[in-house]
XYZ file of C-alpha atoms in Angstrom:
699
model
C -30.503 -13.291 -16.108
C -28.938 -16.363 -16.196
C -31.061 -19.502 -17.541
C -28.428 -21.644 -15.373
C -30.825 -20.956 -12.290
C -33.522 -23.223 -14.050
C -31.351 -25.845 -15.258
C -29.366 -26.110 -11.605
C -30.443 -24.235 -8.559
C -27.551 -25.094 -6.585
C -25.057 -23.210 -8.926
C -24.114 -19.341 -8.795
C -26.042 -17.312 -11.552
C -22.894 -16.265 -13.275
C -19.746 -17.879 -14.496
C -18.229 -14.929 -12.299
C -19.985 -15.617 -9.515
C -18.673 -19.142 -9.129
C -14.955 -18.230 -10.343
C -14.808 -15.847 -7.619
C -15.807 -18.807 -4.887
C -12.968 -20.663 -5.934
C -9.007 -20.435 -4.468
C -6.136 -19.988 -6.074
C -5.359 -23.689 -5.693
C -8.865 -24.832 -6.547
C -8.575 -22.081 -9.917
C -5.669 -23.998 -11.428
C -6.452 -27.274 -10.736
C -8.379 -29.568 -13.259
C -10.238 -28.022 -15.593
C -13.307 -30.690 -15.665
C -13.818 -30.211 -12.048
C -14.051 -26.667 -12.311
C -16.538 -26.801 -14.810
C -19.265 -28.798 -13.456
C -19.766 -25.804 -10.975
C -20.040 -23.037 -13.711
C -23.806 -22.252 -14.232
C -25.286 -21.851 -17.896
C -25.524 -18.635 -18.900
C -27.736 -16.347 -21.964
C -24.158 -16.484 -24.125
C -23.278 -20.652 -23.215
C -27.552 -21.639 -23.183
C -28.604 -24.030 -26.479
C -31.725 -22.978 -27.687
C -34.251 -20.701 -28.891
C -37.052 -19.009 -27.295
C -38.953 -21.737 -25.547
C -36.448 -24.325 -26.727
C -34.163 -24.415 -24.459
C -33.226 -26.652 -21.249
C -30.992 -29.518 -20.166
C -31.850 -31.726 -23.415
C -31.363 -28.944 -25.483
C -28.095 -28.298 -23.488
C -26.624 -31.867 -24.725
C -26.383 -30.618 -27.973
C -23.689 -27.918 -27.299
C -20.376 -29.493 -27.480
C -17.576 -29.170 -29.500
C -18.280 -33.209 -31.130
C -21.802 -31.926 -32.169
C -20.395 -28.958 -33.802
C -17.985 -30.537 -35.595
C -20.251 -32.963 -37.011
C -22.599 -30.673 -37.921
C -20.272 -28.093 -39.935
C -18.840 -31.207 -41.701
C -21.843 -32.429 -42.788
C -22.561 -28.875 -43.922
C -19.246 -28.655 -45.719
C -20.639 -31.306 -47.764
C -23.566 -30.289 -49.078
C -22.391 -27.148 -49.881
C -19.616 -29.417 -51.474
C -22.449 -31.644 -53.165
C -24.779 -28.356 -54.430
C -21.763 -26.745 -56.460
C -20.934 -29.999 -58.057
C -24.753 -30.318 -58.857
C -25.302 -27.311 -60.279
C -22.117 -28.437 -62.956
C -23.913 -31.707 -63.827
C -26.396 -30.253 -64.309
C -25.068 -26.724 -66.424
C -25.965 -28.628 -69.846
C -29.600 -29.812 -69.415
C -30.580 -26.112 -68.285
C -28.590 -24.483 -71.165
C -30.789 -27.042 -73.615
C -33.827 -26.117 -71.899
C -33.674 -22.529 -71.721
C -31.279 -21.976 -74.825
C -28.654 -20.600 -72.521
C -25.111 -20.033 -74.347
C -22.213 -21.551 -72.866
C -20.812 -17.717 -72.335
C -23.712 -16.871 -70.814
C -23.653 -19.334 -68.107
C -19.871 -19.116 -67.711
C -20.944 -15.547 -66.636
C -23.701 -16.377 -64.233
C -21.385 -19.397 -62.492
C -19.335 -16.315 -61.291
C -21.896 -14.280 -59.955
C -21.389 -15.577 -56.226
C -17.588 -14.427 -56.719
C -18.629 -11.307 -57.291
C -20.779 -10.951 -54.417
C -17.846 -12.438 -52.070
C -15.064 -10.373 -53.334
C -17.359 -7.336 -52.424
C -18.954 -8.423 -49.484
C -16.559 -10.719 -47.754
C -14.559 -8.017 -45.377
C -17.593 -6.444 -44.573
C -19.749 -9.762 -43.574
C -17.161 -10.885 -42.010
C -15.984 -8.115 -39.409
C -19.761 -6.831 -38.441
C -21.080 -10.728 -38.274
C -17.613 -11.428 -35.825
C -18.686 -8.491 -33.503
C -22.289 -10.812 -33.290
C -23.966 -14.083 -32.500
C -22.060 -15.881 -35.084
C -23.999 -19.141 -35.175
C -27.116 -16.290 -35.605
C -25.161 -15.080 -38.569
C -24.300 -18.533 -40.173
C -27.619 -19.274 -39.944
C -28.557 -16.223 -41.807
C -26.313 -17.552 -44.085
C -27.846 -20.925 -44.594
C -30.911 -18.916 -45.219
C -29.658 -16.969 -48.041
C -28.521 -20.561 -49.336
C -31.966 -21.940 -49.408
C -32.811 -18.670 -51.353
C -30.121 -19.385 -53.700
C -31.569 -22.704 -54.453
C -35.384 -21.894 -54.234
C -34.228 -19.225 -56.971
C -32.060 -21.562 -59.174
C -35.190 -24.122 -59.245
C -37.627 -20.891 -60.078
C -37.654 -20.850 -63.513
C -39.067 -24.427 -64.010
C -41.451 -23.374 -61.909
C -42.640 -20.001 -63.372
C -41.937 -21.648 -67.433
C -43.034 -25.016 -66.645
C -41.206 -28.000 -68.631
C -41.463 -26.522 -71.781
C -43.828 -26.732 -75.265
C -40.941 -29.056 -76.751
C -40.853 -31.860 -73.657
C -44.560 -31.388 -73.086
C -45.070 -32.344 -77.144
C -43.095 -35.853 -76.122
C -45.546 -37.175 -73.832
C -48.567 -39.703 -73.753
C -51.048 -37.238 -72.204
C -50.125 -34.458 -74.922
C -51.107 -36.334 -77.877
C -47.828 -38.093 -78.468
C -48.056 -41.944 -79.506
C -44.851 -44.263 -78.203
C -42.999 -44.974 -81.283
C -39.138 -46.795 -81.037
C -38.841 -45.683 -84.530
C -39.235 -41.854 -83.444
C -36.505 -42.055 -81.394
C -34.491 -44.153 -83.742
C -34.924 -41.264 -86.574
C -34.660 -38.524 -84.208
C -30.906 -40.099 -83.267
C -30.590 -40.699 -87.251
C -31.414 -37.175 -88.245
C -28.799 -35.891 -85.817
C -26.480 -38.122 -87.134
C -26.934 -37.017 -90.730
C -25.592 -34.041 -89.993
C -21.974 -35.111 -89.604
C -22.110 -36.167 -92.793
C -20.675 -34.939 -96.021
C -24.026 -33.475 -97.345
C -23.805 -32.348 -100.869
C -26.986 -32.871 -101.790
C -28.820 -30.386 -98.947
C -32.558 -30.734 -99.935
C -33.059 -33.454 -97.054
C -32.846 -30.690 -94.596
C -30.063 -32.728 -92.145
C -27.321 -30.248 -92.245
C -26.065 -29.080 -89.122
C -26.786 -24.686 -88.330
C -24.491 -22.871 -86.628
C -25.226 -22.317 -82.742
C -27.525 -19.167 -81.830
C -25.967 -16.915 -79.681
C -29.484 -16.249 -77.545
C -31.780 -17.858 -75.118
C -34.626 -16.794 -72.775
C -33.378 -13.582 -70.459
C -35.373 -14.127 -67.384
C -34.498 -17.638 -66.652
C -30.481 -16.124 -66.772
C -31.407 -13.086 -64.777
C -32.524 -15.389 -62.338
C -30.137 -17.555 -62.174
C -27.490 -14.660 -61.738
C -29.189 -13.322 -58.983
C -29.556 -17.042 -57.463
C -25.343 -17.217 -58.070
C -25.371 -13.612 -56.208
C -26.867 -14.778 -52.966
C -24.798 -17.796 -52.800
C -22.156 -15.389 -52.586
C -23.525 -14.138 -49.347
C -24.399 -17.168 -47.835
C -21.260 -19.094 -48.565
C -19.081 -16.386 -47.314
C -20.877 -15.622 -43.607
C -20.904 -19.466 -43.189
C -17.419 -19.902 -44.304
C -15.336 -16.837 -42.600
C -17.717 -17.282 -39.500
C -18.076 -21.244 -39.040
C -14.290 -21.354 -39.481
C -13.302 -19.060 -36.750
C -16.619 -19.817 -34.588
C -15.052 -23.911 -34.650
C -11.651 -22.663 -33.549
C -12.589 -20.245 -31.425
C -14.732 -23.101 -29.221
C -12.635 -25.594 -29.968
C -9.136 -26.672 -27.567
C -6.560 -25.512 -29.569
C -4.749 -28.745 -29.657
C -8.063 -30.232 -30.652
C -8.375 -28.155 -33.718
C -6.342 -30.057 -35.984
C -7.511 -33.278 -35.927
C -11.468 -31.873 -35.930
C -10.581 -29.235 -38.713
C -9.237 -32.370 -40.708
C -12.264 -34.352 -40.196
C -13.990 -31.393 -41.606
C -11.799 -31.188 -44.754
C -12.372 -34.446 -45.718
C -16.200 -34.477 -45.410
C -16.344 -31.450 -47.630
C -13.952 -33.590 -50.137
C -16.788 -36.532 -50.454
C -19.239 -33.895 -51.635
C -18.653 -33.207 -55.206
C -19.223 -37.302 -55.474
C -22.634 -36.920 -53.863
C -23.579 -34.074 -56.107
C -22.649 -35.986 -59.077
C -24.273 -39.126 -58.024
C -27.489 -37.187 -57.148
C -27.581 -35.298 -60.436
C -27.336 -38.416 -62.397
C -30.713 -40.517 -60.830
C -32.524 -36.661 -61.366
C -31.405 -36.150 -64.855
C -32.960 -39.733 -65.610
C -36.056 -38.892 -64.476
C -38.133 -36.873 -67.068
C -38.448 -33.059 -66.852
C -42.591 -33.636 -66.204
C -42.411 -36.716 -63.823
C -46.104 -36.943 -63.592
C -46.267 -37.521 -67.576
C -45.460 -40.426 -69.590
C -42.383 -39.730 -72.311
C -42.408 -41.600 -75.447
C -38.467 -41.086 -75.553
C -35.879 -42.917 -73.472
C -32.893 -40.305 -71.716
C -30.327 -41.933 -74.790
C -32.691 -39.808 -77.257
C -31.193 -36.316 -77.666
C -34.521 -34.516 -76.857
C -34.584 -35.946 -73.364
C -34.369 -33.076 -70.940
C -33.989 -33.943 -67.105
C -35.025 -32.970 -63.735
C -32.914 -30.754 -63.033
C -34.863 -29.042 -60.875
C -35.619 -31.997 -58.598
C -32.223 -31.757 -56.289
C -32.264 -27.782 -56.158
C -35.362 -28.785 -53.973
C -33.485 -31.622 -52.177
C -30.271 -29.520 -50.885
C -32.856 -25.995 -50.109
C -34.889 -28.505 -47.955
C -31.731 -29.951 -46.263
C -30.110 -26.664 -45.896
C -33.489 -25.323 -44.171
C -32.944 -28.209 -41.082
C -29.376 -27.073 -40.958
C -30.075 -23.549 -40.742
C -32.738 -24.078 -38.023
C -30.027 -26.240 -36.158
C -27.186 -24.014 -36.040
C -29.207 -21.064 -35.149
C -29.913 -22.454 -31.642
C -26.204 -22.994 -31.107
C -25.169 -20.570 -28.383
C -22.664 -17.347 -28.727
C -20.126 -19.771 -27.039
C -19.894 -23.205 -26.119
C -20.187 -23.996 -22.618
C -16.614 -25.432 -22.091
C -14.503 -22.664 -24.102
C -16.189 -19.951 -22.453
C -15.614 -21.291 -18.995
C -11.691 -21.620 -20.120
C -11.950 -18.237 -21.205
C -13.165 -16.927 -18.037
C -10.510 -18.845 -16.121
C -7.795 -17.507 -18.046
C -9.080 -13.759 -17.283
C -9.822 -15.112 -13.567
C -5.914 -16.102 -13.696
C -4.941 -13.109 -14.953
C -6.520 -10.886 -12.792
C -5.693 -12.709 -9.605
C -1.961 -12.678 -10.938
C -1.863 -16.481 -11.644
C -0.825 -15.934 -15.409
C 0.844 -13.317 -17.540
C -1.350 -11.890 -20.158
C -0.619 -12.218 -23.213
C 0.447 -9.049 -24.841
C -0.392 -9.504 -28.356
C -4.402 -10.241 -26.942
C -6.263 -6.809 -27.488
C -9.807 -6.166 -26.118
C -12.866 -6.419 -28.073
C -14.638 -3.640 -28.912
C -17.722 -2.489 -30.589
C -18.599 -2.673 -34.581
C -17.584 0.428 -36.125
C -16.476 2.156 -39.516
C -13.464 3.446 -37.874
C -12.804 0.165 -35.779
C -13.149 -1.657 -39.085
C -10.741 0.825 -40.743
C -8.318 0.211 -38.260
C -8.483 -3.657 -37.885
C -7.793 -3.616 -41.572
C -5.267 -1.692 -41.305
C -3.069 -3.764 -38.155
C -4.047 -6.859 -40.089
C -2.555 -5.241 -43.483
C 0.381 -4.623 -41.393
C 0.855 -7.404 -39.905
C 3.339 -9.020 -41.998
C 2.733 -13.080 -41.520
C -0.637 -12.567 -42.261
C 0.065 -10.588 -45.916
C 2.556 -13.029 -46.644
C 0.284 -16.203 -45.896
C -2.214 -14.039 -48.277
C 0.117 -13.536 -51.019
C 1.450 -16.765 -51.027
C -1.741 -18.289 -50.916
C -3.033 -15.994 -53.741
C -0.152 -17.441 -56.000
C -0.322 -21.026 -55.214
C -4.310 -20.945 -56.059
C -3.120 -19.323 -58.996
C -0.921 -21.819 -60.184
C -3.337 -24.911 -59.097
C -6.633 -23.320 -60.385
C -5.951 -24.717 -64.156
C -5.541 -28.045 -63.280
C -8.859 -27.865 -60.720
C -10.645 -26.904 -63.607
C -8.996 -28.364 -66.846
C -7.557 -31.763 -65.319
C -10.225 -33.731 -67.343
C -9.746 -31.765 -70.372
C -5.841 -32.603 -70.042
C -6.521 -35.901 -69.427
C -8.877 -36.237 -72.893
C -6.104 -34.221 -74.640
C -2.976 -35.606 -73.977
C -4.057 -39.436 -72.980
C -6.747 -40.105 -74.885
C -9.003 -41.114 -72.736
C -12.923 -40.413 -72.806
C -14.519 -37.845 -70.606
C -16.079 -40.313 -68.477
C -12.878 -41.786 -67.652
C -11.154 -38.693 -67.305
C -13.609 -37.500 -64.619
C -13.362 -40.900 -63.219
C -9.557 -40.336 -62.583
C -9.943 -36.861 -61.648
C -12.527 -37.172 -59.154
C -12.152 -40.644 -57.654
C -8.502 -40.640 -57.137
C -8.014 -36.988 -56.507
C -10.302 -36.983 -53.506
C -9.188 -40.494 -51.806
C -5.362 -39.258 -51.920
C -6.541 -35.621 -50.802
C -8.769 -37.097 -48.142
C -6.061 -39.426 -46.765
C -3.388 -36.390 -46.991
C -5.701 -34.393 -44.961
C -6.426 -37.182 -42.109
C -3.198 -37.850 -41.997
C -1.514 -34.251 -41.471
C -4.075 -33.440 -39.082
C -3.646 -36.408 -36.813
C -0.224 -35.569 -37.155
C -0.463 -32.619 -35.730
C -2.939 -33.147 -33.087
C -0.144 -35.832 -32.019
C 3.183 -34.133 -32.021
C 1.931 -30.586 -31.886
C 4.634 -29.464 -34.137
C 6.219 -25.528 -33.555
C 4.937 -22.878 -36.269
C 8.288 -22.970 -37.878
C 7.933 -26.660 -38.723
C 4.218 -25.967 -40.438
C 5.576 -23.306 -42.323
C 8.323 -25.461 -43.637
C 6.098 -28.286 -44.089
C 4.153 -25.655 -46.218
C 7.577 -24.606 -47.904
C 8.450 -28.529 -48.522
C 5.045 -29.247 -50.213
C 4.966 -26.496 -52.312
C 8.675 -27.280 -53.758
C 7.031 -30.900 -54.080
C 4.134 -29.518 -56.070
C 6.405 -27.468 -58.450
C 9.067 -30.058 -59.448
C 5.548 -32.483 -59.848
C 3.960 -29.802 -62.659
C 7.234 -29.226 -64.254
C 7.425 -32.934 -64.471
C 4.141 -32.619 -66.121
C 4.781 -30.837 -69.046
C 8.033 -33.896 -69.937
C 4.707 -36.228 -69.622
C 3.512 -36.892 -73.627
C 2.244 -39.452 -75.313
C 4.455 -39.746 -78.523
C 2.220 -41.917 -80.268
C -0.810 -39.670 -79.591
C 1.464 -36.472 -80.804
C 3.050 -38.085 -83.798
C -1.112 -39.075 -85.121
C -2.154 -35.991 -84.831
C -2.581 -34.249 -88.532
C -6.310 -33.298 -87.954
C -5.866 -29.401 -88.203
C -4.949 -29.769 -92.092
C -8.427 -31.232 -92.416
C -10.425 -28.832 -91.813
C -10.914 -27.197 -95.503
C -9.803 -29.687 -98.298
C -10.486 -29.983 -101.642
C -12.197 -33.363 -100.613
C -14.775 -31.686 -98.184
C -15.240 -28.523 -99.431
C -18.786 -28.890 -100.642
C -19.795 -31.287 -97.837
C -21.300 -28.244 -95.924
C -19.409 -29.004 -93.323
C -18.467 -25.619 -91.068
C -20.629 -25.673 -88.744
C -20.380 -29.546 -87.922
C -19.462 -30.587 -83.947
C -16.589 -32.191 -83.448
C -17.212 -35.675 -83.285
C -13.789 -37.735 -84.459
C -13.774 -40.402 -86.680
C -10.300 -42.806 -88.016
C -10.460 -43.688 -90.909
C -8.964 -46.531 -92.943
C -6.001 -44.631 -93.388
C -5.574 -44.568 -89.858
C -5.933 -40.884 -89.295
C -8.149 -38.693 -87.063
C -10.787 -36.188 -89.104
C -12.273 -34.152 -87.341
C -15.784 -35.211 -87.974
C -17.509 -37.772 -90.796
C -18.547 -34.796 -93.100
C -14.498 -33.207 -92.701
C -13.766 -36.548 -94.034
C -16.002 -36.643 -96.606
C -18.091 -39.796 -95.633
C -22.010 -39.590 -96.976
C -23.201 -42.603 -95.903
C -23.945 -44.052 -91.984
C -24.349 -47.691 -90.753
C -24.896 -48.738 -87.335
C -24.477 -52.425 -86.192
C -24.597 -52.895 -82.941
C -24.335 -49.372 -81.171
C -21.294 -49.461 -83.274
C -20.963 -46.364 -86.249
C -19.792 -46.844 -89.488
C -19.145 -44.118 -91.891
C -19.125 -45.146 -95.466
C -17.802 -43.505 -99.024
C -15.470 -41.043 -97.365
C -13.813 -39.081 -100.234
C -11.163 -37.768 -97.862
C -9.733 -41.520 -97.168
C -8.976 -44.017 -99.733
C -6.581 -47.339 -98.649
C -4.236 -46.983 -101.572
C -2.101 -44.417 -100.250
C -3.469 -41.740 -102.763
C -3.079 -38.321 -102.287
C -6.252 -37.703 -100.021
C -6.555 -34.121 -100.842
C -7.020 -34.591 -104.661
C -10.834 -34.251 -105.093
C -13.389 -37.262 -106.076
C -16.814 -36.927 -107.985
C -18.952 -39.175 -106.673
C -20.890 -41.868 -108.848
C -17.460 -43.061 -110.148
C -16.723 -46.583 -110.301
C -12.738 -46.046 -110.387
C -12.883 -43.201 -107.406
C -15.672 -45.629 -105.627
C -12.417 -48.258 -105.110
C -10.369 -45.515 -103.936
C -12.765 -44.557 -101.233
C -11.950 -45.588 -97.388
C -14.337 -45.749 -94.441
C -14.489 -44.609 -91.077
C -15.562 -45.169 -87.768
C -16.843 -43.524 -84.931
C -14.463 -42.116 -81.912
C -10.219 -40.904 -82.907
C -8.324 -43.873 -83.983
C -6.849 -46.000 -81.119
C -3.932 -44.263 -79.494
C -2.304 -46.293 -76.622
C -1.153 -43.941 -73.969
C -1.291 -45.938 -70.912
C 1.711 -45.840 -69.804
C 2.093 -42.158 -69.975
C -1.479 -41.775 -68.400
C -0.484 -44.123 -65.713
C 2.901 -42.081 -64.999
C 0.894 -38.943 -65.251
C -1.565 -39.940 -62.711
C 0.818 -41.145 -60.256
C 2.674 -37.727 -59.958
C -0.776 -36.226 -59.744
C -1.952 -38.376 -56.471
C 1.605 -37.997 -55.010
C 0.688 -34.037 -55.629
C -3.048 -34.295 -54.367
C -1.733 -36.419 -51.110
C 1.673 -34.128 -50.443
C -0.622 -31.043 -51.135
C -3.332 -32.044 -48.179
C -0.804 -32.670 -45.279
C -0.233 -28.985 -45.586
C -3.507 -27.644 -45.522
C -4.962 -28.122 -41.928
C -0.615 -26.800 -41.286
C -1.414 -23.727 -43.471
C -4.935 -22.550 -41.737
C -3.950 -23.145 -38.143
C -0.356 -20.484 -39.236
C -2.828 -18.403 -40.848
C -5.831 -18.151 -37.763
C -2.625 -18.080 -35.504
C -0.790 -15.172 -36.565
C -3.573 -12.652 -35.900
C -5.245 -11.556 -32.801
C -8.381 -13.634 -32.148
C -10.868 -10.566 -31.779
C -9.621 -10.269 -35.794
C -9.957 -13.729 -36.883
C -13.439 -13.344 -38.491
C -12.323 -10.297 -40.762
C -9.091 -11.816 -41.608
C -10.739 -14.800 -43.149
C -13.003 -12.169 -44.517
C -10.340 -10.108 -45.706
C -8.292 -13.299 -47.451
C -11.472 -14.580 -49.130
C -11.640 -11.110 -50.968
C -8.113 -10.734 -51.551
C -8.411 -14.574 -52.830
C -11.385 -13.661 -54.904
C -9.714 -10.571 -56.442
C -6.022 -11.743 -57.556
C -6.694 -15.436 -57.728
C -10.258 -16.885 -58.688
C -10.949 -13.839 -61.039
C -7.976 -13.952 -63.292
C -6.207 -16.846 -63.374
C -9.104 -18.552 -65.398
C -8.998 -15.822 -67.439
C -5.328 -16.185 -67.886
C -5.215 -20.257 -68.070
C -8.378 -19.924 -71.111
C -6.231 -17.357 -73.026
C -3.719 -20.124 -72.965
C -5.676 -22.841 -74.079
C -7.211 -20.636 -76.757
C -3.463 -19.910 -78.093
C -2.746 -23.863 -78.451
C -5.574 -24.599 -79.817
C -5.541 -26.010 -83.529
C -8.907 -25.826 -84.684
C -11.814 -23.748 -83.736
C -15.524 -24.919 -84.187
C -17.759 -21.862 -86.025
C -20.804 -20.242 -84.418
C -23.293 -18.006 -86.080
C -21.298 -15.011 -84.381
C -18.171 -16.665 -85.187
C -15.409 -18.295 -83.241
C -16.517 -21.412 -81.087
C -14.895 -23.421 -78.755
C -11.929 -25.228 -79.029
C -11.878 -28.768 -81.216
C -8.810 -29.990 -81.275
C -5.336 -28.993 -79.120
C -1.574 -29.229 -79.684
C -0.406 -31.020 -77.208
C 2.935 -30.196 -76.780
C 1.863 -26.551 -76.740
C -0.753 -27.117 -74.162
C 1.874 -29.179 -72.512
C 4.959 -26.138 -72.272
C 2.887 -22.906 -72.274
C -0.342 -24.325 -69.680
C 2.491 -26.007 -66.679
C 5.650 -23.571 -67.066
C 3.181 -20.902 -66.559
C 1.241 -22.332 -63.693
C 4.926 -24.044 -61.954
C 6.393 -20.061 -61.766
C 3.228 -18.853 -59.731
C 4.016 -22.049 -57.299
C 7.779 -21.353 -57.218
C 6.935 -17.427 -56.492
C 4.931 -18.896 -53.841
C 6.966 -21.299 -52.526
C 9.518 -18.313 -51.961
C 6.852 -16.062 -50.543
C 6.241 -19.306 -48.244
C 10.366 -19.163 -46.725
C 9.311 -15.761 -45.761
C 6.444 -16.594 -43.859
C 8.957 -19.774 -42.104
C 11.164 -16.145 -41.162
C 8.819 -14.093 -39.643
C 6.959 -17.055 -37.786
C 9.277 -18.198 -35.325
C 7.770 -16.745 -32.217
C 4.556 -17.372 -33.441
C 2.299 -19.756 -30.499
C -0.038 -22.487 -32.281
C -1.592 -24.423 -28.839
C -1.991 -22.916 -25.636
C -0.035 -23.053 -22.669
C -2.272 -25.729 -21.282
C -1.496 -28.331 -23.735
C 2.139 -27.480 -23.352
C 1.732 -28.215 -19.798
C -0.026 -31.099 -20.171
C 2.894 -32.981 -22.561
C 5.524 -31.988 -20.458
C 3.744 -33.895 -17.391
C 2.906 -36.657 -19.792
C 5.843 -36.869 -21.145
C 4.196 -38.450 -23.898
C 4.218 -36.151 -26.732
C 7.459 -34.381 -28.297
C 6.873 -30.961 -29.722
C 8.508 -30.646 -33.160
C 10.598 -28.000 -34.212
C 12.719 -26.529 -36.887
């Protein structure tokens, strides 16, 4: 039964009844005049059960949808960055090895890989907002399960023992002593009786928290698949095609802001002690401090729960989109418009129809070339998304915080500007499919050249000073017990950087105004003696030969090279982002409208299988091959401490550039086959000709 009768008694019960009462001239007239005559039906009614009516119906429009989806994308991105920011704290609390956390992190990729295409197919045939809402409930469950280890296992005895309520006494000297014990682990300890020797990292931890975190990631993959595949197709189907570029670019831009919000929330939560109701006797600078990592997940769960309820109230079709679709059908029925020969009638969901749909997609040349090109581009760009902070630290001697700032802030700003400009340009000038495809080729070519230039932007001063790979085991430190000392570089008075104070043979430490000075360093001398010669502690002659060291690597000026690198990075981010909307438009216009949701799901499956999973493995192998000094764990080799800058620049950048080049060549194939592809509605074309204010850009 039509709901429109309750909203307006004068309107017909169905859209079809209302259209049948219109003359041909009226049907070909202004859309807004026709829309005012249309009733609200079950499929276009906003709300659930008794929560329906004129007030709720005001929210069933594209503006609310775009803002809601944009904010939702921002929250998703924030949750991802929050997880990354709290990984170290979770590892410390539950003694989870980093390699296990790496396995946990790919859980969402695993579920997305196996379920994307099937979920997108069946969800696309049903009430998409309700399926998206189910996806959001999955994300809520993911947040709850991620925080669950804290509520099951508490704050831990070690953390509780550091609070006044559990008998600890506030003593600033205790925190200082704890820091001094940690500092002494980096010194040369020829006399090991004080127990301040660095121990190997044991590759074991609590199993159940790790299982919970992995299950949470699997559930997150299901939720993200439902929200991303069905959300994008629902937006495109319910927004006028001429408005899609600008509105989608706004959503993309809002998603770019998410990581900054996630890291800010993590910074705030980790400053709170893991048991907020208790009074710790240490501050957050103490190495024993564990922050309240779980609070953010409670916040995300609450926010996403509200989104899940809100999205579930959206109609199966937005009223304006539904009326526009029925008008087109009525025009075709009356012979006032030709039916698009590529448009297929919708069918009920079934296994046989799903197989037919998959075959239709895999036979679509443009669709397959778009996916192959996208996979190749992603394969080449992924290492920069993951490792850019590490590259800036390694190649240009920047701090971790500065590297994260350059990557997070500059990348977001230029990407955001590029996305907005690209969307505005497409909305205003409505370029042809070939122009959009060629622009993607141009952007790919520019990025290829930019990545090639990365290989030659090296800091010569830094590379000349790199000799620490020869300092792992030397006669002057072979009895210092440095095997399991973590990488903590120091700069000696001989102007050389050492892996740690222990590797420099330093046996004492002094701290003044937060500046660490390491003294009696048997591998350092100020008189150009051979520093590989062993010295005897206590000899006055040798004491004069001992040099000192200060914390941190020796100062190297790589600012000029860093600025060039950042300039190229920002240019690539901007140019690449301008093509994001155009690439999206071509990818969803090259397939039948009824296949849109499943096409996005199939694309996600292919991307996870051939890019997201293998690319980090390949480039992780390349990083290991360019490593000069590895750390050690109880079971063998640990993480890399020092990379060869020159080897890293050439191996990583040339390999990535090769994939970008192949992807750009495939994009040329897309340009060849999209010459007859229609991006915008005929209604938009007619409007352009009538107004005479917009020129179509063709190539």
